[in-house]
Short mmCIF file of C-alpha atoms in Angstrom, two decimals:
data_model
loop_
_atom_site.label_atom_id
_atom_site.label_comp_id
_atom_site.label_asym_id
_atom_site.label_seq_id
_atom_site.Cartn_x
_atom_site.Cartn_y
_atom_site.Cartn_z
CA UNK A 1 -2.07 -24.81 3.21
CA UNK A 2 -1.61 -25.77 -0.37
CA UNK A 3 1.22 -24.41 -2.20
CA UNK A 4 -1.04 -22.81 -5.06
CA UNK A 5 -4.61 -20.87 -5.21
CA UNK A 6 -6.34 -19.29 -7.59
CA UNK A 7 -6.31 -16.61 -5.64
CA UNK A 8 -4.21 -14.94 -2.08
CA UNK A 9 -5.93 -12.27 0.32
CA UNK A 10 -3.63 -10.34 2.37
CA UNK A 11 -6.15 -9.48 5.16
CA UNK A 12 -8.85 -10.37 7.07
CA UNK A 13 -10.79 -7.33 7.29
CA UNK A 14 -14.45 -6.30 5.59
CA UNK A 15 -12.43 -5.95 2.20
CA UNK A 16 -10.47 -9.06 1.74
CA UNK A 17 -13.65 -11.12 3.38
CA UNK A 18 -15.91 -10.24 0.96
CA UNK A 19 -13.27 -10.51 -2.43
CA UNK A 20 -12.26 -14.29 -0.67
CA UNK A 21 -16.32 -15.20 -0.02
CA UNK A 22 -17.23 -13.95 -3.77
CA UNK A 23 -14.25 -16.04 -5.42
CA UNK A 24 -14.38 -19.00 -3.57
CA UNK A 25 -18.87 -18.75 -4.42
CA UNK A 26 -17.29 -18.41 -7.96
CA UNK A 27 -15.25 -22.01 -7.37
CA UNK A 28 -11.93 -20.25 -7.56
CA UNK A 29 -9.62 -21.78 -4.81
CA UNK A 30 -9.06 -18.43 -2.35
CA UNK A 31 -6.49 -18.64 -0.16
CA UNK A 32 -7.18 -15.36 2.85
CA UNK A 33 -4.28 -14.88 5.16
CA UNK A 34 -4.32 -12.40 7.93
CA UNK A 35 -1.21 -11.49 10.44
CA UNK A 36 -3.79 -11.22 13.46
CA UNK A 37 -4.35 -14.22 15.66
CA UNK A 38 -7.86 -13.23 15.41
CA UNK A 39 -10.21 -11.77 12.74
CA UNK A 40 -11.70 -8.87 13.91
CA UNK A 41 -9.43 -8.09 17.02
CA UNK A 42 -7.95 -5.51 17.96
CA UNK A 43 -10.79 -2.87 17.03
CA UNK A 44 -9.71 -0.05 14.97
CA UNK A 45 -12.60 1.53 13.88
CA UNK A 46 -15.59 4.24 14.92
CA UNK A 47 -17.72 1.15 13.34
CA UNK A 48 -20.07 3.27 11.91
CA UNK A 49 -22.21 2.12 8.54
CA UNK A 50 -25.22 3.47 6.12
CA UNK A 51 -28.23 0.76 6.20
CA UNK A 52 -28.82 1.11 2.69
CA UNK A 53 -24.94 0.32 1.20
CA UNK A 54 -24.31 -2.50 4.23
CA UNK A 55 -27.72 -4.31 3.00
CA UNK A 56 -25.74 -4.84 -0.33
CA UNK A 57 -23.44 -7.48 1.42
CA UNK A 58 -25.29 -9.02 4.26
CA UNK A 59 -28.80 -9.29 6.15
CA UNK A 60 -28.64 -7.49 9.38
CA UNK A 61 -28.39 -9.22 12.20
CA UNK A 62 -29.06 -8.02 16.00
CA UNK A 63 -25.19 -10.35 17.03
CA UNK A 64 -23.48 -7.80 15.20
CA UNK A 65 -25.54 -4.35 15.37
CA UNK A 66 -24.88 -2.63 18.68
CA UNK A 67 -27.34 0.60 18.06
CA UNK A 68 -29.44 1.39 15.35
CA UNK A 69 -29.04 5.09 14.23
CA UNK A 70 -32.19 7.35 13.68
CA UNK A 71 -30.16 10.60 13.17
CA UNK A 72 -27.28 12.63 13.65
CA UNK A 73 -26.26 15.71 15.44
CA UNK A 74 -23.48 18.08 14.58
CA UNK A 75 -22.45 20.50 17.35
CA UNK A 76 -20.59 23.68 16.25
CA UNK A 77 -17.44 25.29 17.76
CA UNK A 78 -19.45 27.55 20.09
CA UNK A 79 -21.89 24.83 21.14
CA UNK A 80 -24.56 25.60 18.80
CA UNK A 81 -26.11 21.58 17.84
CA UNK A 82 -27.71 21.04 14.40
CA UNK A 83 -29.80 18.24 14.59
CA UNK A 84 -31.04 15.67 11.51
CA UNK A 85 -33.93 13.97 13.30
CA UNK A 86 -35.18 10.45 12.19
CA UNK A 87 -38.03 11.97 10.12
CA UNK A 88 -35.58 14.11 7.95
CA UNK A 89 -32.97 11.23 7.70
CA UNK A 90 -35.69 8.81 6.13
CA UNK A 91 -34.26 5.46 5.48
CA UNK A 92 -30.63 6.29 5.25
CA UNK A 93 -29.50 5.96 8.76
CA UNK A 94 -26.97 3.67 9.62
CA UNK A 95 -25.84 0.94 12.41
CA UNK A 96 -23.14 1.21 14.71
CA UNK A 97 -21.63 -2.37 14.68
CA UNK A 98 -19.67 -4.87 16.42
CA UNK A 99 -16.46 -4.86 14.43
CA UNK A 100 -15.39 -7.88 16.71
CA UNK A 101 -17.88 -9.98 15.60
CA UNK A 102 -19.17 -8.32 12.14
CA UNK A 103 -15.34 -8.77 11.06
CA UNK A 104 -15.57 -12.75 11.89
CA UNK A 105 -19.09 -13.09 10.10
CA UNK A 106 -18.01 -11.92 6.93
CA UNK A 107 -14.52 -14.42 7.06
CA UNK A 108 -17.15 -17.17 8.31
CA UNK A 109 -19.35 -16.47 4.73
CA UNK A 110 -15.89 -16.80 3.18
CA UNK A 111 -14.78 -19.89 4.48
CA UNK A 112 -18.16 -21.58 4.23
CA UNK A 113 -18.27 -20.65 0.69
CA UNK A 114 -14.97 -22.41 0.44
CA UNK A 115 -11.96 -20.04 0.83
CA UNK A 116 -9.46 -21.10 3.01
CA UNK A 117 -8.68 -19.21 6.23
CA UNK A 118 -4.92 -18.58 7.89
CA UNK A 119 -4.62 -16.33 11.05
CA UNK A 120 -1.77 -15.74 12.45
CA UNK A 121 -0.02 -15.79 8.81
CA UNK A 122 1.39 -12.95 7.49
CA UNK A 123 3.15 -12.12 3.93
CA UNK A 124 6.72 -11.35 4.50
CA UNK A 125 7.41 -10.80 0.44
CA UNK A 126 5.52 -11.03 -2.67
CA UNK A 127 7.20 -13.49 -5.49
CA UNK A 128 7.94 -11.26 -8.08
CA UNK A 129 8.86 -12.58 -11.31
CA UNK A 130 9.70 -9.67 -14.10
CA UNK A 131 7.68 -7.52 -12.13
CA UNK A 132 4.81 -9.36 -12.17
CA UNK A 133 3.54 -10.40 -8.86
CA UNK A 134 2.98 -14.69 -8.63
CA UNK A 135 2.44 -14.85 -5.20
CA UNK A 136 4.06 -14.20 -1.46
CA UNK A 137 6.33 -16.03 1.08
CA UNK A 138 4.31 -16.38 4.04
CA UNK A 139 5.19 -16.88 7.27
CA UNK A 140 3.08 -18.64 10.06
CA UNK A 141 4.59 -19.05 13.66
CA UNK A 142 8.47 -19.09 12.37
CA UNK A 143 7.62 -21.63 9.42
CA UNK A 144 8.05 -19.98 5.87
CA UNK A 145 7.03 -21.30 2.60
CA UNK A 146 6.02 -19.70 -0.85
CA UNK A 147 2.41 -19.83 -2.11
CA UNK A 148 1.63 -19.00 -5.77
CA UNK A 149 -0.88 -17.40 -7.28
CA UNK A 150 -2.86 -16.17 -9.85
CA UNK A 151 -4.04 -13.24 -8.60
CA UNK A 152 -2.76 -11.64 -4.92
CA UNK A 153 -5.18 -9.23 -3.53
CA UNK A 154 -3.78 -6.65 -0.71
CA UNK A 155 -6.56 -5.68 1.68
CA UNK A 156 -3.65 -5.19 4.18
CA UNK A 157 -5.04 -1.98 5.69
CA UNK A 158 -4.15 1.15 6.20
CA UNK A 159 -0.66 0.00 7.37
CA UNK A 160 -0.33 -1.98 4.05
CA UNK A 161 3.10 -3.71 3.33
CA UNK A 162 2.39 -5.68 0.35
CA UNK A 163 1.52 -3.13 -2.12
CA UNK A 164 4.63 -0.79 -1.29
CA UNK A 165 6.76 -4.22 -1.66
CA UNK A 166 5.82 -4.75 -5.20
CA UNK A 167 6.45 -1.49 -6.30
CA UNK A 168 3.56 0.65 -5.80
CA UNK A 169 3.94 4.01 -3.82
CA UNK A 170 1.39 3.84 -1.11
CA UNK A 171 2.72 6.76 0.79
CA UNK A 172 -0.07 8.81 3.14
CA UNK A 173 1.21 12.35 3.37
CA UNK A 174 1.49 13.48 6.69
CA UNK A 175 -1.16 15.77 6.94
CA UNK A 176 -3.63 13.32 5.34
CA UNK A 177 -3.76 10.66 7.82
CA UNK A 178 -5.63 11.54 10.90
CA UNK A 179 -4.28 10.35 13.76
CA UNK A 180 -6.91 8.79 15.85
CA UNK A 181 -7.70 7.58 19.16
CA UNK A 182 -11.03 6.07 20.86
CA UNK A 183 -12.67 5.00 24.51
CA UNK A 184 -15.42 2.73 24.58
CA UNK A 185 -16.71 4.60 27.74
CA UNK A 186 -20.02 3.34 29.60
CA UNK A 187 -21.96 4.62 31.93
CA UNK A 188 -22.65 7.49 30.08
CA UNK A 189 -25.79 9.63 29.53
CA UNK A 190 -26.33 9.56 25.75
CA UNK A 191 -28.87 9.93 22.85
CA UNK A 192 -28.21 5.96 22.25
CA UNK A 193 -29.70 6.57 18.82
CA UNK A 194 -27.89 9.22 17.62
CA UNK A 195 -24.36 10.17 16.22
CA UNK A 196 -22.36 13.26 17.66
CA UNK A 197 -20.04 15.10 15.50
CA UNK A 198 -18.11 18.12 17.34
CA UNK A 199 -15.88 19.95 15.47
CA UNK A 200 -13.18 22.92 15.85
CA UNK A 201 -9.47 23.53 15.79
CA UNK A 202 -9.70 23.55 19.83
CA UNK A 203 -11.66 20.37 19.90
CA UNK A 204 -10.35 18.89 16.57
CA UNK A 205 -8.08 20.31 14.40
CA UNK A 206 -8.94 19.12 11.04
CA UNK A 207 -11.16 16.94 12.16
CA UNK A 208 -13.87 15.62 14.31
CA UNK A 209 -14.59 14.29 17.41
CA UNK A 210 -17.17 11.55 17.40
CA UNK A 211 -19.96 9.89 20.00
CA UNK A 212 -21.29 7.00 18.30
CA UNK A 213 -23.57 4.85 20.39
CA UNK A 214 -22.71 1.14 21.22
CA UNK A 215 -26.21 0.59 23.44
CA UNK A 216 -28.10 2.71 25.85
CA UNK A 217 -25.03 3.92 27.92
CA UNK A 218 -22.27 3.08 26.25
CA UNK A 219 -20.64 4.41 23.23
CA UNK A 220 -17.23 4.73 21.17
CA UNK A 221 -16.21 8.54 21.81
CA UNK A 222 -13.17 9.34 19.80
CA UNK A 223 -10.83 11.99 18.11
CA UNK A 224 -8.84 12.35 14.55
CA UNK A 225 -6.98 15.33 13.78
CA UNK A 226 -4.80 15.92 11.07
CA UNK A 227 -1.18 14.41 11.88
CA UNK A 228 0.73 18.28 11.21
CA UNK A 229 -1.45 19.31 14.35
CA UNK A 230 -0.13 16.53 16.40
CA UNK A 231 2.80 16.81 18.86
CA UNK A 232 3.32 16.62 22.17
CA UNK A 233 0.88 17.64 24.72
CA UNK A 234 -1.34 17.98 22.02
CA UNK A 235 -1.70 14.69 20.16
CA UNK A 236 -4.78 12.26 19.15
CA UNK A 237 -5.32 11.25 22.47
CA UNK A 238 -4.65 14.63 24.36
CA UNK A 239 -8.03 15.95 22.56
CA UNK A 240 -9.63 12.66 23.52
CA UNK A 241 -8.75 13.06 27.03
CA UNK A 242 -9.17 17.13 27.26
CA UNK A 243 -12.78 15.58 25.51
CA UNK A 244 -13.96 13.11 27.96
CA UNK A 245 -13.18 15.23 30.56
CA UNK A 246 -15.37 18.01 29.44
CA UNK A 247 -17.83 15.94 28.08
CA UNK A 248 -18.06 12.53 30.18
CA UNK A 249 -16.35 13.06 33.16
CA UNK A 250 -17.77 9.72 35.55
CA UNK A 251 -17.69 7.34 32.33
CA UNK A 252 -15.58 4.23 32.82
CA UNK A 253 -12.81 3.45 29.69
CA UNK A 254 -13.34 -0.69 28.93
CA UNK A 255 -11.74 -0.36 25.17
CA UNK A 256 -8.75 1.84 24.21
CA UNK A 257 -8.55 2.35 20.63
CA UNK A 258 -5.81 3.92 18.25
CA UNK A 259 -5.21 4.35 14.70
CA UNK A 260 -4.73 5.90 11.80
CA UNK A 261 -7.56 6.99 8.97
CA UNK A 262 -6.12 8.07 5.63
CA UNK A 263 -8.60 11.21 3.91
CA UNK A 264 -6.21 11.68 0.73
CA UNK A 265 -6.92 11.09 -2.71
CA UNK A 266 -6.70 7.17 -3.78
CA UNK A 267 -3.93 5.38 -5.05
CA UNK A 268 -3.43 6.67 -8.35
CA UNK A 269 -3.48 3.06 -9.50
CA UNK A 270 -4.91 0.11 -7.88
CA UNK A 271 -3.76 -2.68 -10.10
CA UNK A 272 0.03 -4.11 -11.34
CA UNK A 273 0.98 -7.66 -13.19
CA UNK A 274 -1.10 -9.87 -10.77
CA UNK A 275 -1.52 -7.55 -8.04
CA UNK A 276 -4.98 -5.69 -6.68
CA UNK A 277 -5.57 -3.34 -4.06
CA UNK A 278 -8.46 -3.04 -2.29
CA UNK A 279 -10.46 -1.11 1.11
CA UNK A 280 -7.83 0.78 3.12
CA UNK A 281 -4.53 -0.26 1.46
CA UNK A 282 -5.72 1.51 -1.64
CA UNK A 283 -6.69 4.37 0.33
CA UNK A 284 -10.50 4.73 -0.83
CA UNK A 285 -11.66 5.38 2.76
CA UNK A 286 -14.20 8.64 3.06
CA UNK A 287 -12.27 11.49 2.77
CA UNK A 288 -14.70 13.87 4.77
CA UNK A 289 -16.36 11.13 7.33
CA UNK A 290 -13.15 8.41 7.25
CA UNK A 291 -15.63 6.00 7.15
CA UNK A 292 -14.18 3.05 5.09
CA UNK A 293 -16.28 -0.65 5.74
CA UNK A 294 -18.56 -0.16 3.29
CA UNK A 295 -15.71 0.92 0.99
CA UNK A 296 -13.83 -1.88 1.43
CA UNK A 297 -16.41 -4.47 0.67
CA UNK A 298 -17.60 -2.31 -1.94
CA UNK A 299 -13.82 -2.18 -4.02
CA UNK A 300 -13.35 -6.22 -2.62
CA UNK A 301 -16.39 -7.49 -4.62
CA UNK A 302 -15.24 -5.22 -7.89
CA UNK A 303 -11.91 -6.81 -7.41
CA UNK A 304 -13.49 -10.59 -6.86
CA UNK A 305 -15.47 -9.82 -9.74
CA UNK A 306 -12.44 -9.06 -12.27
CA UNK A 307 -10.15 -11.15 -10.76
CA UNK A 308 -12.84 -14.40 -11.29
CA UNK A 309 -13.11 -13.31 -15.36
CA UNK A 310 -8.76 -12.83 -15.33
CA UNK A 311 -8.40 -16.30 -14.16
CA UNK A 312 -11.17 -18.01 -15.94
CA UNK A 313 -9.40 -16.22 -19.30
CA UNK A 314 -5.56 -16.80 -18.70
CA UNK A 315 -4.35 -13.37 -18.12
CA UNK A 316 -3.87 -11.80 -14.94
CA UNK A 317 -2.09 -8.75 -16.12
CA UNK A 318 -2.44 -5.28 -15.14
CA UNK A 319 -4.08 -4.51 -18.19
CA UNK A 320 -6.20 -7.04 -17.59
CA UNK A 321 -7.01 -6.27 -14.15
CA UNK A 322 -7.22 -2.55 -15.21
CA UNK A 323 -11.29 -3.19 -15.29
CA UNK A 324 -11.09 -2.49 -11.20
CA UNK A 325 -9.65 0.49 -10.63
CA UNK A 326 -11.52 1.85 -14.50
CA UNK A 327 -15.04 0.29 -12.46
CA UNK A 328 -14.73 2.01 -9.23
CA UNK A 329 -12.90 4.89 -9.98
CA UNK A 330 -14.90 5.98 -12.68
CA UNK A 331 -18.33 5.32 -10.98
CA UNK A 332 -20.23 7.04 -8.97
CA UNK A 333 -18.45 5.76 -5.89
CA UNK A 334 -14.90 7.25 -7.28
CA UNK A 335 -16.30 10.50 -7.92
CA UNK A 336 -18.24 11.17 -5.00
CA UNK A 337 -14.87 10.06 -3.53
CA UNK A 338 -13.02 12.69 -5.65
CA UNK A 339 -16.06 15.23 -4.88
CA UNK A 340 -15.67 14.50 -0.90
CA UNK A 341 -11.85 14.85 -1.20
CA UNK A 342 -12.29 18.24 -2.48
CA UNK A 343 -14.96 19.38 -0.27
CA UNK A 344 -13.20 18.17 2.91
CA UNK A 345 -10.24 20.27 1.53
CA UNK A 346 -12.29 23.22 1.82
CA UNK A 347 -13.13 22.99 5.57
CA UNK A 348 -9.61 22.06 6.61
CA UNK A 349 -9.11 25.73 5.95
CA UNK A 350 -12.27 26.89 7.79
CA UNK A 351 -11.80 28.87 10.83
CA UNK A 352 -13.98 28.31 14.23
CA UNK A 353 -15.78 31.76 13.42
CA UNK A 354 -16.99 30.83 9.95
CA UNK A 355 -17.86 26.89 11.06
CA UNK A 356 -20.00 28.54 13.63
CA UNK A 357 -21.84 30.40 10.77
CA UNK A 358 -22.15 27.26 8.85
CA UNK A 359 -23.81 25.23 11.17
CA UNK A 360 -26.34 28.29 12.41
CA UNK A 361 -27.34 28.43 8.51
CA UNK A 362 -27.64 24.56 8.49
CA UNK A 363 -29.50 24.73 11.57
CA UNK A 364 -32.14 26.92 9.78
CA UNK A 365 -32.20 24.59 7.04
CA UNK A 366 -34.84 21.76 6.39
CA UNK A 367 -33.47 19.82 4.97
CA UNK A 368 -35.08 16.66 3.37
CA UNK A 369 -32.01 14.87 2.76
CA UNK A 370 -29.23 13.40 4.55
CA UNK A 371 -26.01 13.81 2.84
CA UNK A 372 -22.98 15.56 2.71
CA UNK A 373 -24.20 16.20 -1.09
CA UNK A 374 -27.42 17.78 0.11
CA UNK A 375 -26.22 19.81 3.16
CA UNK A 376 -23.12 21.82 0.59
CA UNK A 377 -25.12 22.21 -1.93
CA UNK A 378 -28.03 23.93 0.54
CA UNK A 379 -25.04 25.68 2.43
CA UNK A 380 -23.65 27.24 -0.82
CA UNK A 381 -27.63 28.24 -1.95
CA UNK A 382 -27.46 29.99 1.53
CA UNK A 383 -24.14 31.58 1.52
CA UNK A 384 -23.12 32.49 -1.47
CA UNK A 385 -19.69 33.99 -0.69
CA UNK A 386 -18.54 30.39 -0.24
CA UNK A 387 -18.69 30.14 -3.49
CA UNK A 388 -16.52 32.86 -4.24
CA UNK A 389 -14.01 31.29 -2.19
CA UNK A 390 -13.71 27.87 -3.86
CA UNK A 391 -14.42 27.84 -7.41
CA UNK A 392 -13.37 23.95 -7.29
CA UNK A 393 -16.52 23.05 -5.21
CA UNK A 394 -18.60 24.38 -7.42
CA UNK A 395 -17.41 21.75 -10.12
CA UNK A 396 -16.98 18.80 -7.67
CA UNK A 397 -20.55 19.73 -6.75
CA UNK A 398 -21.83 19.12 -10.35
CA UNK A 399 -21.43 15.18 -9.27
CA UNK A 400 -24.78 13.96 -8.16
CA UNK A 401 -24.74 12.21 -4.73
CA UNK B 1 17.65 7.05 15.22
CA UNK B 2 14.13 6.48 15.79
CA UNK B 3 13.50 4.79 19.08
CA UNK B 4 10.05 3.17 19.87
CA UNK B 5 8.70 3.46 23.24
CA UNK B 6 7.16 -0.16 23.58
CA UNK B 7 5.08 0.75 26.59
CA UNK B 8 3.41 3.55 24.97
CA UNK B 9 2.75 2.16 21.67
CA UNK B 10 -0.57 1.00 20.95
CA UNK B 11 0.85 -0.82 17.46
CA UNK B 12 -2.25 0.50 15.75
CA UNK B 13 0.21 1.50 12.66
CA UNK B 14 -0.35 4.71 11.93
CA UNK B 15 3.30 5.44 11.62
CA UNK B 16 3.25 2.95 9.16
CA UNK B 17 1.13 4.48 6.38
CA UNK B 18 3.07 7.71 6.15
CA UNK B 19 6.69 6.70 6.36
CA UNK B 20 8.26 8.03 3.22
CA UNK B 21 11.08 5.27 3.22
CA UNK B 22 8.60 2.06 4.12
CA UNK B 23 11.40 1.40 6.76
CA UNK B 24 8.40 0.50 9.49
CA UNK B 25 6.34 -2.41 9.78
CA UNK B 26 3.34 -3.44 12.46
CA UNK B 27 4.02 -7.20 12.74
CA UNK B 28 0.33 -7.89 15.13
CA UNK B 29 1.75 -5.81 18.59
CA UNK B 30 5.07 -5.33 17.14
CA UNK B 31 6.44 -2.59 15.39
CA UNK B 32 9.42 -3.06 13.73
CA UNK B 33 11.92 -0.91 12.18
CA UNK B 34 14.02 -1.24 9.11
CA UNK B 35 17.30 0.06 8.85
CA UNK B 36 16.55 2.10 5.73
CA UNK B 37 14.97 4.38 8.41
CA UNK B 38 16.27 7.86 7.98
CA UNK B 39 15.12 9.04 11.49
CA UNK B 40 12.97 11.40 9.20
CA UNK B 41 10.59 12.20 12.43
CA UNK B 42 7.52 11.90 10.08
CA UNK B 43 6.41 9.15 12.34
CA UNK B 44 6.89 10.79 15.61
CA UNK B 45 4.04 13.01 14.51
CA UNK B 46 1.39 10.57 12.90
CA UNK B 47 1.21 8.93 16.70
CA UNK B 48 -1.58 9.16 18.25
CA UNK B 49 0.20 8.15 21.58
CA UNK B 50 3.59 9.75 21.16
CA UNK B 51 5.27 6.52 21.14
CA UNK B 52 7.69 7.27 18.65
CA UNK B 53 10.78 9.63 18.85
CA UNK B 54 13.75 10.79 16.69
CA UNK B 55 17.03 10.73 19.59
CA UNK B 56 20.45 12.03 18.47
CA UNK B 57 21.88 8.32 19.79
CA UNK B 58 23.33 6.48 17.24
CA UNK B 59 22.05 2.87 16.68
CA UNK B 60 24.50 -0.11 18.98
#
């Protein structure tokens, strides 16, 4: 390790791999650091992705993909299922991948485009020089030493350190972060191309269980609800548990997952003197699905892409990074962001009865498109009452998906 | 004060994202805590696992 880079990653996730591959390809000298002994381990993460937004970054490939999805299903409080079949869903389904290994692809692109690679190497500090951020003390295995740079990028995650250390408030409130937990069960019977979403306050409150397929009898079957819902007896993994044992009693647990998925607005500002934030630590995972690979890689190549023109021009400033959060907050991306923020804020409030009535009118839908865009907008059409009771939506619907 | 119960905790560091005071860190399978830690409780509740719990014992 060199004592100076162009460039330091805190984080060795889908966001800091693809902001270290894109500089170094740029012939910046990237310096990615992640605490882990391993990239990619431990798992935190349904590992659900789109086709169409993951084909941006990389060409799929079957050592990564553990189950193609053709379609989704969304089962209601009271059992009624809503199915999107493969013809209706087109060519936006998704993958379910192999975090373990996708992670470790992506920081292999890096590093054979030149970025350096430290695991087991974790910030402790950033250098902060009149409040403008130069670099971190890193420690590796009880040896510490400073490292300089131009630009730091935190892709630390959604329990990000660095960010909070150089001033910036990065805060979840308590009843935006869902507190999460996960089985890779096999030996189940299961649709191994299809998604499950159940929802309800008894199976999730505030959020959603999940059955995402991981091959023909396995799958990761897992649980968020909203952290004020959690206490004892009734936490994250109490709902998985009370779950499985309704849904797959014989399966066999060979993964246990936990974690936490933030669903509140963005950081209000994702850049300081020197600093970016990126994927998770800047809080830009889905606010409705808490989906957040594609969001990651998608805010760590902006960030690559302003940092490389920063460093090639001298000034590394906030107002000079500012052309990051201006590029994805004020695109498409940020809005439909905003727009699923607000729409997820509506059915928190919903009760069992009326998400019973919304999936029976979705179920008579047919609907041609597959997106949380398409399926309000047809909901409202149907039930127009909704309206009435969110005025907001309305507006935040005016965003095209 | 905030104890940790080590065998429960799945350090997946969910506690740390919504600590008001940043007093908690996930250091790989380690959680550590600060002592600018106000025993809040905020934590106790973001845990998926129940790991975490506010006691009336004052830190030795």
């Amino acid at each position: 390790m060199k004592n100076r880079y162009d460039v330091l990653i805190i984080g060795g996730g889908p966001g800091g791999a693809v902001a270290a591959g894109d500089l170094a390809e740029k012939g910046h000298s990237v310096c990615l650091v992640e605490k882990r002994p391993a990239i990619g381990a431990p798992v935190r993460c349904a590992e659900g992705i789109g086709k169409e937004v993951l084909a941006q970054f990389i060409e799929p490939d079957d050592r990564w993909i553990s189950a193609e999805i053709q379609g989704a299903c969304l089962v209601a409080p009271d059992g009624t299922t809503m199915s999107i079949e493969r013809e209706m869903a087109g060519s936006k389904v998704g993958y379910i991948l192999d975090r373990k290994i996708f992670d470790r692809e992506l920081v292999w692109q890096a590093a054979s485009k030149g970025a350096e690679v430290h695991v087991k190497t974790r910030a402790t500090a950033p250098l902060l020089e009149d409040g403008t951020v130069k670099g971190a003390t890193l420690e590796s295995c009880g040896e510490v030493r400073d490292v300089r740079a131009d630009v730091v990028i935190a892709a630390d995650g959604v329990e990000s350190k660095f960010s909070r250390w150089c001033g910036v408030d990065t805060a979840v409130p308590l009843r935006e972060l869902m507190s999460c937990a996960q089985y890779l069960l096999t030996d189940i019977e299961i649709d191994p191309a299809m998604t499950v979403f159940y929802l309800g306050n008894k199976v999730a409150p505030e959020g959603y269980a999940w059955v995402f397929p991981k091959g023909d009898r396995t799958a990761n079957v897992g649980i968020g609800i909203s952290s004020r819902r959690s206490r004892d007896g009734n936490r994250a993994r109490d709902y998985l548990d009370r779950f499985v044992a309704d849904h797959f009693p014989d399966g066999k647990t060979i993964e246990y997952i936990v974690g936490g998925v933030s669903v509140c607005r963005p950081l209000s500002c994702t850049v300081s003197d020197g600093l970016m934030i990126v994927g998770d630590a800047a809080r830009v995972s889905d606010p409705i699905t808490g989906g957040g690979i594609f969001n990651a890689m998608h805010t760590g190549r902006l960030a690559a892409g302003i940092a490389s023109g920063c460093i090639s021009a001298g000034d590394c400033s906030g107002t000079a990074l500012m052309p990051y959060d201006q590029a994805w907050r004020h695109s498409k991306f940020g809005k439909n962001l905003e727009r699923n923020y607000r729409i997820k804020e509506y059915f928190i409030t919903l009760s069992d009865d009326k998400l019973n009535a919304i999936v029976h009118s979705i179920s008579r839908m047919n609907l041609k498109d597959f997106s949380v865009f398409a399926l309000v907008k047809e909901l409202l059409k149907r039930n127009p009452r909704l309206l009435l009771e969110l005025k907001g939506l309305r507006d935040s619907l005016s965003i095209p998906d | 004060m905030l104890v940790i119960h080590r065998e429960c905790c799945g350090y997946c560091g969910a506690c740390v994202s919504v600590c008001p005071e940043g007093a908690l860190e996930l250091i790989d399978a380690f959680l550590s805590v600060d002592d600018c830690c106000v025993s809040c409780g905020v934590c106790t509740k973001a845990c998926p696992l129940g790991a975490l719990e506010v006691t009336d014992e004052e830190p030795v």
